[in-house]
CSV table of C-alpha atoms in Angstrom, one decimal:
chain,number,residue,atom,x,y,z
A,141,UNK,CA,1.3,-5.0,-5.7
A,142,UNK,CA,3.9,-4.9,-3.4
A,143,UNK,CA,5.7,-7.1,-0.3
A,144,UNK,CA,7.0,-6.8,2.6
A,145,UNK,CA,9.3,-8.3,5.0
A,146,UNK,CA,8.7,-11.1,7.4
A,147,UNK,CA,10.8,-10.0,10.1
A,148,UNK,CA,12.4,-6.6,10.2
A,149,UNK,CA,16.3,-6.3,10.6
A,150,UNK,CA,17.7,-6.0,13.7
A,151,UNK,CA,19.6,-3.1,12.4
A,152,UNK,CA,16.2,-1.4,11.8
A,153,UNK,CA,14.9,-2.1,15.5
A,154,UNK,CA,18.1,-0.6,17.3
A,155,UNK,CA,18.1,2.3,14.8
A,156,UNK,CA,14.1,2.8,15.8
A,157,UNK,CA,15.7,3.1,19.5
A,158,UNK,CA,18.2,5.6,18.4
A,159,UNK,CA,16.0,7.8,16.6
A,160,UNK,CA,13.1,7.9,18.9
A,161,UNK,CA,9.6,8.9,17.8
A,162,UNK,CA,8.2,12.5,18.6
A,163,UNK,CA,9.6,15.7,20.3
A,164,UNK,CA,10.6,15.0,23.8
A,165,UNK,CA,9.3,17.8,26.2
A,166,UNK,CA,10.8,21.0,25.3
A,167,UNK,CA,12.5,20.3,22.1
A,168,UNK,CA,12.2,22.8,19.0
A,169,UNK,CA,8.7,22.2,17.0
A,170,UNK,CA,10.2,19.8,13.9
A,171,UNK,CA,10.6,22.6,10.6
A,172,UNK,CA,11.9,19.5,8.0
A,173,UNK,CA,10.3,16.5,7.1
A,174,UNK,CA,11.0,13.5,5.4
A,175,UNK,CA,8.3,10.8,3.3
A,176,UNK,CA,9.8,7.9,1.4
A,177,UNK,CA,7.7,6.5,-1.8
A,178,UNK,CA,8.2,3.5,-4.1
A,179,UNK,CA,7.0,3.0,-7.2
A,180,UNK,CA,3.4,2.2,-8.3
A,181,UNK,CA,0.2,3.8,-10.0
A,182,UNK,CA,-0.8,5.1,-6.8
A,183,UNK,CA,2.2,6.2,-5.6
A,184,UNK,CA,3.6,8.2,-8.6
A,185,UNK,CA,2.0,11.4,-8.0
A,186,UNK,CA,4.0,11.9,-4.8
A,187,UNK,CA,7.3,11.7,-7.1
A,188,UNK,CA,5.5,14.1,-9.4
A,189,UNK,CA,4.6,16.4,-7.2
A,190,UNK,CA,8.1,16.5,-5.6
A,191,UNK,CA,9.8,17.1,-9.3
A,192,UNK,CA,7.3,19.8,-10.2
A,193,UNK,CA,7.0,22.1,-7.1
A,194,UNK,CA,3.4,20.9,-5.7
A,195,UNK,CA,5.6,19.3,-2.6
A,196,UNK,CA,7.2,22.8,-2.0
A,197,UNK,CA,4.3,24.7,-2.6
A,198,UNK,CA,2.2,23.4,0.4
A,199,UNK,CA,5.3,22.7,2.4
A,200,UNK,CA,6.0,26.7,2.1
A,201,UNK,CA,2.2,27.5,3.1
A,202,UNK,CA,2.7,25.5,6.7
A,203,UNK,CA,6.4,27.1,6.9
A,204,UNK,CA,7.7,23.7,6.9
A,205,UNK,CA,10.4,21.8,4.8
A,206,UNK,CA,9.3,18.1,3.3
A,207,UNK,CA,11.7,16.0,1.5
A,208,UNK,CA,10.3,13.1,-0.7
A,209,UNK,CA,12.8,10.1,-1.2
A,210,UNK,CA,11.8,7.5,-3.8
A,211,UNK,CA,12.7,4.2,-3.0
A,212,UNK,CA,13.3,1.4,-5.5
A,213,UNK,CA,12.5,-1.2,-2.6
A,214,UNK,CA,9.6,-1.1,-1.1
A,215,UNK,CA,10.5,-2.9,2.0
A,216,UNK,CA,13.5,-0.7,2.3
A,217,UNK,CA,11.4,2.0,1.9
A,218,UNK,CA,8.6,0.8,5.2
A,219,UNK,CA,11.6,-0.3,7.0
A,220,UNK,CA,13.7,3.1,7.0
A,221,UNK,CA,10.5,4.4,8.1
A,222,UNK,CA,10.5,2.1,11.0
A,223,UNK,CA,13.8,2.7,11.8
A,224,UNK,CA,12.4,6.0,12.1
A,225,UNK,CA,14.9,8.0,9.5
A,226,UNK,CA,11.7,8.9,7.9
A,227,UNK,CA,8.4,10.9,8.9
A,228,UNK,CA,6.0,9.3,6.5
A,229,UNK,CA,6.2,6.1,3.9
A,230,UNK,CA,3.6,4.9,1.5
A,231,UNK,CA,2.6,1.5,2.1
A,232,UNK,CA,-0.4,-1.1,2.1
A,233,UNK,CA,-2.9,-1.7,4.6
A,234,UNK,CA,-1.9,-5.0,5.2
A,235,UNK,CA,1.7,-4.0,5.5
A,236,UNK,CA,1.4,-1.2,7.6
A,237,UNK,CA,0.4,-3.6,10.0
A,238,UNK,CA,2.8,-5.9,9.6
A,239,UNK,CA,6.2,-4.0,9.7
A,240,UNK,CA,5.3,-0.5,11.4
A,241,UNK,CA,2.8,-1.5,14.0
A,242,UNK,CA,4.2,-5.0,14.5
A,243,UNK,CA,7.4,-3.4,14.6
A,244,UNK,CA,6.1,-1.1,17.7
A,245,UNK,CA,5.7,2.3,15.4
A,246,UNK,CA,2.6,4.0,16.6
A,247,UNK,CA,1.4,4.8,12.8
A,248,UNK,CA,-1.4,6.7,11.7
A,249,UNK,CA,-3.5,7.1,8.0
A,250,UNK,CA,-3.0,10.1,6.8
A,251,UNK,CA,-4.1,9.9,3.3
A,252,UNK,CA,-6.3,6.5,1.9
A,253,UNK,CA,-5.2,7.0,-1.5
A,254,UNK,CA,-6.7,4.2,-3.6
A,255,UNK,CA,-7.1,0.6,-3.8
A,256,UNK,CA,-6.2,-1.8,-6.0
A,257,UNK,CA,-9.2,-2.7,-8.3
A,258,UNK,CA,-7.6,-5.0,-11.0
A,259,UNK,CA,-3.7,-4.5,-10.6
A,260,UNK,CA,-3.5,-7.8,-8.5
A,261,UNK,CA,-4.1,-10.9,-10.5
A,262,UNK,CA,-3.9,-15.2,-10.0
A,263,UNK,CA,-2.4,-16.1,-13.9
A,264,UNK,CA,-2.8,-19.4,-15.0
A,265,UNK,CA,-0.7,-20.9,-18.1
A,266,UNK,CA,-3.3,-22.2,-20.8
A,267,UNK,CA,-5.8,-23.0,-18.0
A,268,UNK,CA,-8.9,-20.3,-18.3
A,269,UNK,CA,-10.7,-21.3,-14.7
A,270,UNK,CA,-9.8,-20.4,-11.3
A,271,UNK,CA,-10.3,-24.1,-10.5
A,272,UNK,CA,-7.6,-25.4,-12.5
A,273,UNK,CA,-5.4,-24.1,-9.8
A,274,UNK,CA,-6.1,-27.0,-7.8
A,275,UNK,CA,-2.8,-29.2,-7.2
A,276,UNK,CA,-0.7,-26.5,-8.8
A,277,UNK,CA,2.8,-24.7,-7.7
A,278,UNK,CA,2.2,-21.6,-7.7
A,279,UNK,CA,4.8,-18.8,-7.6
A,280,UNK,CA,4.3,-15.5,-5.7
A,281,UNK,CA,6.2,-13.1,-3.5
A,282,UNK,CA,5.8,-14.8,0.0
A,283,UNK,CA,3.8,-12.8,2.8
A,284,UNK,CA,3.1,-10.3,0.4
A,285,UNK,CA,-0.4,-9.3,-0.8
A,286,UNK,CA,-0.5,-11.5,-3.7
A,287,UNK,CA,-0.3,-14.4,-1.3
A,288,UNK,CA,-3.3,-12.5,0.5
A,289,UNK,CA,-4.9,-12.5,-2.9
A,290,UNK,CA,-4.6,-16.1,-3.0
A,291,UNK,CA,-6.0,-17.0,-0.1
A,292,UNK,CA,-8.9,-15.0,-1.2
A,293,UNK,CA,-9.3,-16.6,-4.5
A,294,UNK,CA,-9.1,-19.8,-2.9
A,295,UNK,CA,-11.5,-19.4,-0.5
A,296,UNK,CA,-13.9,-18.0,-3.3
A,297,UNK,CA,-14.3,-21.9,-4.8
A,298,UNK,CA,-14.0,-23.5,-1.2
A,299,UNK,CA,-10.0,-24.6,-0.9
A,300,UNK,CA,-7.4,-23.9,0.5
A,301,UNK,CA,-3.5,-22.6,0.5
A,302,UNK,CA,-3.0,-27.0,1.1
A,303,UNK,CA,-4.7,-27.6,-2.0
A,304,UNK,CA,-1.7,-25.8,-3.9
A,305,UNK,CA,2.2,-25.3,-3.2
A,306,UNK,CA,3.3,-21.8,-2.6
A,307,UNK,CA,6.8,-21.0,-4.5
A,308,UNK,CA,8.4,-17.9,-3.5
A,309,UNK,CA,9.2,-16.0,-6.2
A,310,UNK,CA,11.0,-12.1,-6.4
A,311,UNK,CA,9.2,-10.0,-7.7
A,312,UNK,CA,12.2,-9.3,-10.2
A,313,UNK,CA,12.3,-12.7,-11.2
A,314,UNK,CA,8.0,-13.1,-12.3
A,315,UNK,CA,8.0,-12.2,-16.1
A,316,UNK,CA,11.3,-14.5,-16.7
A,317,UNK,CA,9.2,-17.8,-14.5
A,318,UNK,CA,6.3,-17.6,-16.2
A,319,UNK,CA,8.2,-18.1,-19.4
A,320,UNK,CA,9.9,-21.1,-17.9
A,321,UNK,CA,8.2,-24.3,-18.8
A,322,UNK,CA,7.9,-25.3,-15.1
A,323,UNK,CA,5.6,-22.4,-14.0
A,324,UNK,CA,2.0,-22.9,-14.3
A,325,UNK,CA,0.6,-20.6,-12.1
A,326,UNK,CA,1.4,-16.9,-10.8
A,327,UNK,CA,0.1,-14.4,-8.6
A,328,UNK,CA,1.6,-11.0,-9.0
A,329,UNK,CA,0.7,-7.1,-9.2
A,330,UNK,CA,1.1,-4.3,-12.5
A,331,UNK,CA,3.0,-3.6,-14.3
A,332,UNK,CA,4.1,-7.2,-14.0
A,333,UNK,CA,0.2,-8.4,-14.7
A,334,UNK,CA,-0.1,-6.8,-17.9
A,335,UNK,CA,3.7,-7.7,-19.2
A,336,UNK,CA,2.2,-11.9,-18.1
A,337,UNK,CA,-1.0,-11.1,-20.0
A,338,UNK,CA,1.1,-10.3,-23.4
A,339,UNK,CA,2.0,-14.0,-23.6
A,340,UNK,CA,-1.1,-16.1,-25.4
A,341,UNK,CA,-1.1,-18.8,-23.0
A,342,UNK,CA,-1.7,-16.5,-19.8
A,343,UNK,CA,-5.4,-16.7,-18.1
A,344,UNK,CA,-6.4,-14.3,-15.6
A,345,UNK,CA,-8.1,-16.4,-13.3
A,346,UNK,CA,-9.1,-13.6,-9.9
A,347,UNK,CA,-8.1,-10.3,-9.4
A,348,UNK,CA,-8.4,-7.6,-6.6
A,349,UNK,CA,-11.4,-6.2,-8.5
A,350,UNK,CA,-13.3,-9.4,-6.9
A,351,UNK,CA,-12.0,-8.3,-3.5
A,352,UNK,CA,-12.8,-4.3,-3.8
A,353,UNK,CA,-11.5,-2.6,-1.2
A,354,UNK,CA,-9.0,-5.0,0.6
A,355,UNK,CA,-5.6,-3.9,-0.5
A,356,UNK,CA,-5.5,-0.6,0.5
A,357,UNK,CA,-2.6,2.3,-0.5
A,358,UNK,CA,-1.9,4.9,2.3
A,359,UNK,CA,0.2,7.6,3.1
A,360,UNK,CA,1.5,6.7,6.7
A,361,UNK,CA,2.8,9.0,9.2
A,362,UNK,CA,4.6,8.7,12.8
A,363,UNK,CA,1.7,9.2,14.9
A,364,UNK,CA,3.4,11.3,17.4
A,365,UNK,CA,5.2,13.7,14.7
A,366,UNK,CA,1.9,14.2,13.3
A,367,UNK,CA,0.2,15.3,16.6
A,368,UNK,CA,3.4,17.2,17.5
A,369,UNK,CA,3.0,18.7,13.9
A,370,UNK,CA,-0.5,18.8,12.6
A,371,UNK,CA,0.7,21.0,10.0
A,372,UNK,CA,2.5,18.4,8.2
A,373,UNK,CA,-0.4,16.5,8.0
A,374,UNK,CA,-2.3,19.3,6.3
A,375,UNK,CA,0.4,20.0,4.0
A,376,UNK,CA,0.2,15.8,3.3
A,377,UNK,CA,-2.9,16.1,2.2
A,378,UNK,CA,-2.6,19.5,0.3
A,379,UNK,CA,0.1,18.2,-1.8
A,380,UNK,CA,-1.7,14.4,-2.6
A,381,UNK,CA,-5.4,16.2,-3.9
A,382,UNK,CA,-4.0,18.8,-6.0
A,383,UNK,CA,-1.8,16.2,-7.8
A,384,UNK,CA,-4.4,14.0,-7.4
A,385,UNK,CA,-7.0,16.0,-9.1
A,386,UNK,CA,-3.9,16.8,-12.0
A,387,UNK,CA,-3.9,13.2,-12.4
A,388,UNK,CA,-7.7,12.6,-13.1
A,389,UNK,CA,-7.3,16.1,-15.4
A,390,UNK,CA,-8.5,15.8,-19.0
A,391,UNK,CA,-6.5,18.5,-20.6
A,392,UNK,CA,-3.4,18.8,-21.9
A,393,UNK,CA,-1.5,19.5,-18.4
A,394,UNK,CA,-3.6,16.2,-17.2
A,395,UNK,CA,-1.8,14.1,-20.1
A,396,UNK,CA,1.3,15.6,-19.9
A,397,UNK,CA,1.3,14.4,-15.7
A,398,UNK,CA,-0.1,10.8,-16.6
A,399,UNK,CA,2.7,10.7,-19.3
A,400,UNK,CA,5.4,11.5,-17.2
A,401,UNK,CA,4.4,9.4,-13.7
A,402,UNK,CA,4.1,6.8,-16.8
A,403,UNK,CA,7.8,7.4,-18.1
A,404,UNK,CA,8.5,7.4,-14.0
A,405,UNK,CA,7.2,4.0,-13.5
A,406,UNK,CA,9.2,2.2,-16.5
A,407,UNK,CA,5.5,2.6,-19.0
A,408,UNK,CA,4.0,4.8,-21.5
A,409,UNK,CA,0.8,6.4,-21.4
A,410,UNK,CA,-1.3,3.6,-22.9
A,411,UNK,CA,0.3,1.0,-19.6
A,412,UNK,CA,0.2,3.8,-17.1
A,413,UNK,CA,-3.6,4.2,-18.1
A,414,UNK,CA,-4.8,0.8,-18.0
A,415,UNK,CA,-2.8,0.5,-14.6
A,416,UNK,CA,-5.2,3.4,-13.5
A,417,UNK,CA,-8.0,1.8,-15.1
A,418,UNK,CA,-7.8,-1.4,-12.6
A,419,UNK,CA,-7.1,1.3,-9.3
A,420,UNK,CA,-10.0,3.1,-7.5
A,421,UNK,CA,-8.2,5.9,-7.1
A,422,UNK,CA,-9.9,8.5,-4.0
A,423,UNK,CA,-8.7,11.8,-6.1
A,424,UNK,CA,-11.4,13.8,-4.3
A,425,UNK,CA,-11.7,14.3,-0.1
A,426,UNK,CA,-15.1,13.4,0.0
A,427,UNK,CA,-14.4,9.7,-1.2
A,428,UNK,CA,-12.0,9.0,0.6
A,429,UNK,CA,-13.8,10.0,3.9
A,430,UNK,CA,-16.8,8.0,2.9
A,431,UNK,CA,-14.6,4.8,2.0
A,432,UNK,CA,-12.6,5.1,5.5
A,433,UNK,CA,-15.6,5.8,7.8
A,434,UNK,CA,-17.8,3.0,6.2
A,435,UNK,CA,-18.3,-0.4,7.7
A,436,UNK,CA,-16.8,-2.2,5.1
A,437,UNK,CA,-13.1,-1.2,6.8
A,438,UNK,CA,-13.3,-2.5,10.2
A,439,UNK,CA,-14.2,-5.8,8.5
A,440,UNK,CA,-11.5,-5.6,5.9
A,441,UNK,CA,-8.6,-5.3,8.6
A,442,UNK,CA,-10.0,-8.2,10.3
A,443,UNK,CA,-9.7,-10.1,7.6
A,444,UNK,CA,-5.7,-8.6,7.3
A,445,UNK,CA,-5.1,-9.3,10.5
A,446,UNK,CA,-6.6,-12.9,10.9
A,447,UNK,CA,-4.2,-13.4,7.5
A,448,UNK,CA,-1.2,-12.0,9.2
A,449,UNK,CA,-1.4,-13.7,12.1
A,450,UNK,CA,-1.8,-17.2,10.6
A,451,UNK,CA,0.9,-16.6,9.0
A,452,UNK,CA,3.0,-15.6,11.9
A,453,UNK,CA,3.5,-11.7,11.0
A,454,UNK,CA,2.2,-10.2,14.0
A,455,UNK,CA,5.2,-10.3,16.4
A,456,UNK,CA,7.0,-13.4,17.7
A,457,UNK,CA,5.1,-15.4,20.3
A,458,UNK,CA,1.6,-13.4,19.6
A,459,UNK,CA,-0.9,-14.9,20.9
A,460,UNK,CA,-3.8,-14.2,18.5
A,461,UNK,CA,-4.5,-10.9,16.1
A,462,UNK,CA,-6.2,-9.2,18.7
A,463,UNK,CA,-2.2,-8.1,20.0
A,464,UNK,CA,-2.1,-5.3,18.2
A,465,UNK,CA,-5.0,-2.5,18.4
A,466,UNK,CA,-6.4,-1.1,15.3
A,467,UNK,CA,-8.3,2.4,15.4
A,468,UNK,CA,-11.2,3.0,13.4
A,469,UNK,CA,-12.1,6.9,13.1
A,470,UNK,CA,-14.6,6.7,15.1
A,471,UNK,CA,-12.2,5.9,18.1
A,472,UNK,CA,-13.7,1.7,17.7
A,473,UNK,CA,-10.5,-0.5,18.3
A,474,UNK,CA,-9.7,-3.7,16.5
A,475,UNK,CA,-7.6,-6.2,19.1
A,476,UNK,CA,-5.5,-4.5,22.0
A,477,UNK,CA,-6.5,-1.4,23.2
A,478,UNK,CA,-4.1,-1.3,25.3
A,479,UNK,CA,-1.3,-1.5,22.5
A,480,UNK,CA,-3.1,1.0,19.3
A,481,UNK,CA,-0.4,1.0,16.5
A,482,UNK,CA,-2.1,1.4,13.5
A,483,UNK,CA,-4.9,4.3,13.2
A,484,UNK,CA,-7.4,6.0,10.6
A,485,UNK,CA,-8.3,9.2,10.7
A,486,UNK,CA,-10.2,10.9,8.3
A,487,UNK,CA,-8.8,14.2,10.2
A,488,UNK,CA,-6.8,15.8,7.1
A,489,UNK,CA,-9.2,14.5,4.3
A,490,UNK,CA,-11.9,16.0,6.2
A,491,UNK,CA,-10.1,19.6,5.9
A,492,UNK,CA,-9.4,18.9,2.6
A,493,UNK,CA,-13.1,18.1,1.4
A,494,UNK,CA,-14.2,20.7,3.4
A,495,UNK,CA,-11.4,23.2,2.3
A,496,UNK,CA,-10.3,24.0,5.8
A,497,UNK,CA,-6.5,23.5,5.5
């Protein structure tokens, strides 16, 4: 899956202060909007939909302009957000807390897109049990969710991250250390998984499938531009279920969209497939309300921020992970209330499953 910085630039916190967030008091209502993407299954029907007029489509129904900017680094992506050169990003769960909110952006859930089901995986070389891992380097990108995923998988057979050694590893550089003879163990996300899994010797040990429903992939907004301009919301969520729905499509316009987000993401239709395969992806509304109202994610985010905060991604000098406030949709606040910077809302699903937008 993807990563994300452990501190943000200080170039990114003074451009936050120039930008601002909102409309002050009596500025024009914002007409053009920006949303920065990166690349992943999830993620590729926003680039889609901006190549093949879906974005322009619903942006032209709210009277509104919106610009989609793919980003080939992710945490360049969630950090220009920050900075607040962009209106919307797509990130995780866990790193929408971590940069944004940490970072002081009031950020709000516009669209819960899908979670990752299989893409996330602990690799072992020539060892087939999750056990094995015991005493092992193991190579991951630091902070990211794949080091989430370890902690997971270790708790699962009762260790710990001091029962192994954490290597930090790019991202860029996964495929080429597995193949060195020094690299036993790996935790990464698709479409580096699969390219591991070609190699005989590679074991997949855990994945997120064993974990459904922690690592989460949203469509994020500035809080305050989206209650400034609802509309954009709206137009959000107009533009992710139609493409969505193109996506699930079996018919010839349905292939033809999977083959080129495929082409988009560096696979064919076969790896983009089998990358869809291992994502629970919310194509309808209805889902997606259900999965974001339910119980199951006030306990997931605790879990996020207890992670997080352990390891020291919360804010300097935090004193637990209750220091940031986290709102559930039914207004129920995780930590600070006092200090809300990440919210769900299933607001602009809602309209969506209930065809009021």
């Amino acid at each position: 899956m993807q990563t994300f910085s452990k501190i943000l630039s200080v170039a990114a916190v003074s451009a936050s202060l120039a930008f601002g967030f909102g409309s002050p008091a009596g500025a024009a209502p914002k007409t053009s909007f920006k949303v920065a993407w990166s690349i992943y299954v999830g993620w590729m029907p926003w680039g889609y939909a901006g190549d093949h007029g879906i974005v322009k489509k619903w942006a032209d129904k709210y009277g509104i302009n919106i610009e989609v900017t793919q980003f080939n680094d992710y945490v360049e992506s969630m950090n220009q957000y920050t900075a607040g050169a962009f209106d919307a990003v797509t990130l995780t769960n866990m790193d929408g807390l971590s940069i944004p909110a940490a970072g002081g952006v009031d950020t709000t859930a516009v669209i819960v897109g899908d979670f990752s089901n299989g893409n996330d995986a602990v690799i072992l070389k020539d060892k087939a049990s999750l056990s094995d891992i015991k005493g092992q380097n193991v190579n991951l990108v630091e902070f990211s969710v794949s080091h989430y995923l370890l902690a997971r998988a270790l708790e699962s057979i009762k260790l710990s991250e001091r029962d192994v050694k954490v290597v930090n590893t790019s991202d860029a550089d996964m495929v080429a250390a597995y193949k060195t003879p020094d690299v036993s163990a790996v935790v990464t996300w698709n479409p580096l998984v699969s390219t591991i899994l070609e190699d005989p010797s590679a074991k997949k040990v855990f994945d997120s499938s064993q974990i459904p429903g922690e690592i989460i992939d949203l469509m994020v907004a500035n809080t305050d531009v989206l209650k400034d301009n609802p509309n954009f919301g709206k137009a959000l969520a107009g533009i992710w279920y139609e493409t969505a729905a193109l996506l699930r499509a079996d018919t010839a316009e349905g292939k033809a969209a999977r083959e080129a987000m495929g082409a988009a993401s560096g696979t064919d239709l076969a790896g983009f497939e089998a990358q869809l395969a291992a994502t629970k992806l919310f194509d309808k509304p209805a889902d997606a309300v259900a999965f974001t109202a339910s119980s199951s994610l006030p306990k997931t985010m605790d879990l996020v921020r207890g992670f997080l905060f352990e390891k020291g991604l919360l804010g300097n000098g935090a004193p637990s992970a209750d220091v940031i406030g986290i709102e559930m949709p039914d207004g129920k606040v995780l930590g600070d209330t006092g200090n809300v910077k990440l919210r769900f809302t299933e607001t602009y699903m809602k309209a969506a499953a209930d065809g009021s937008f």
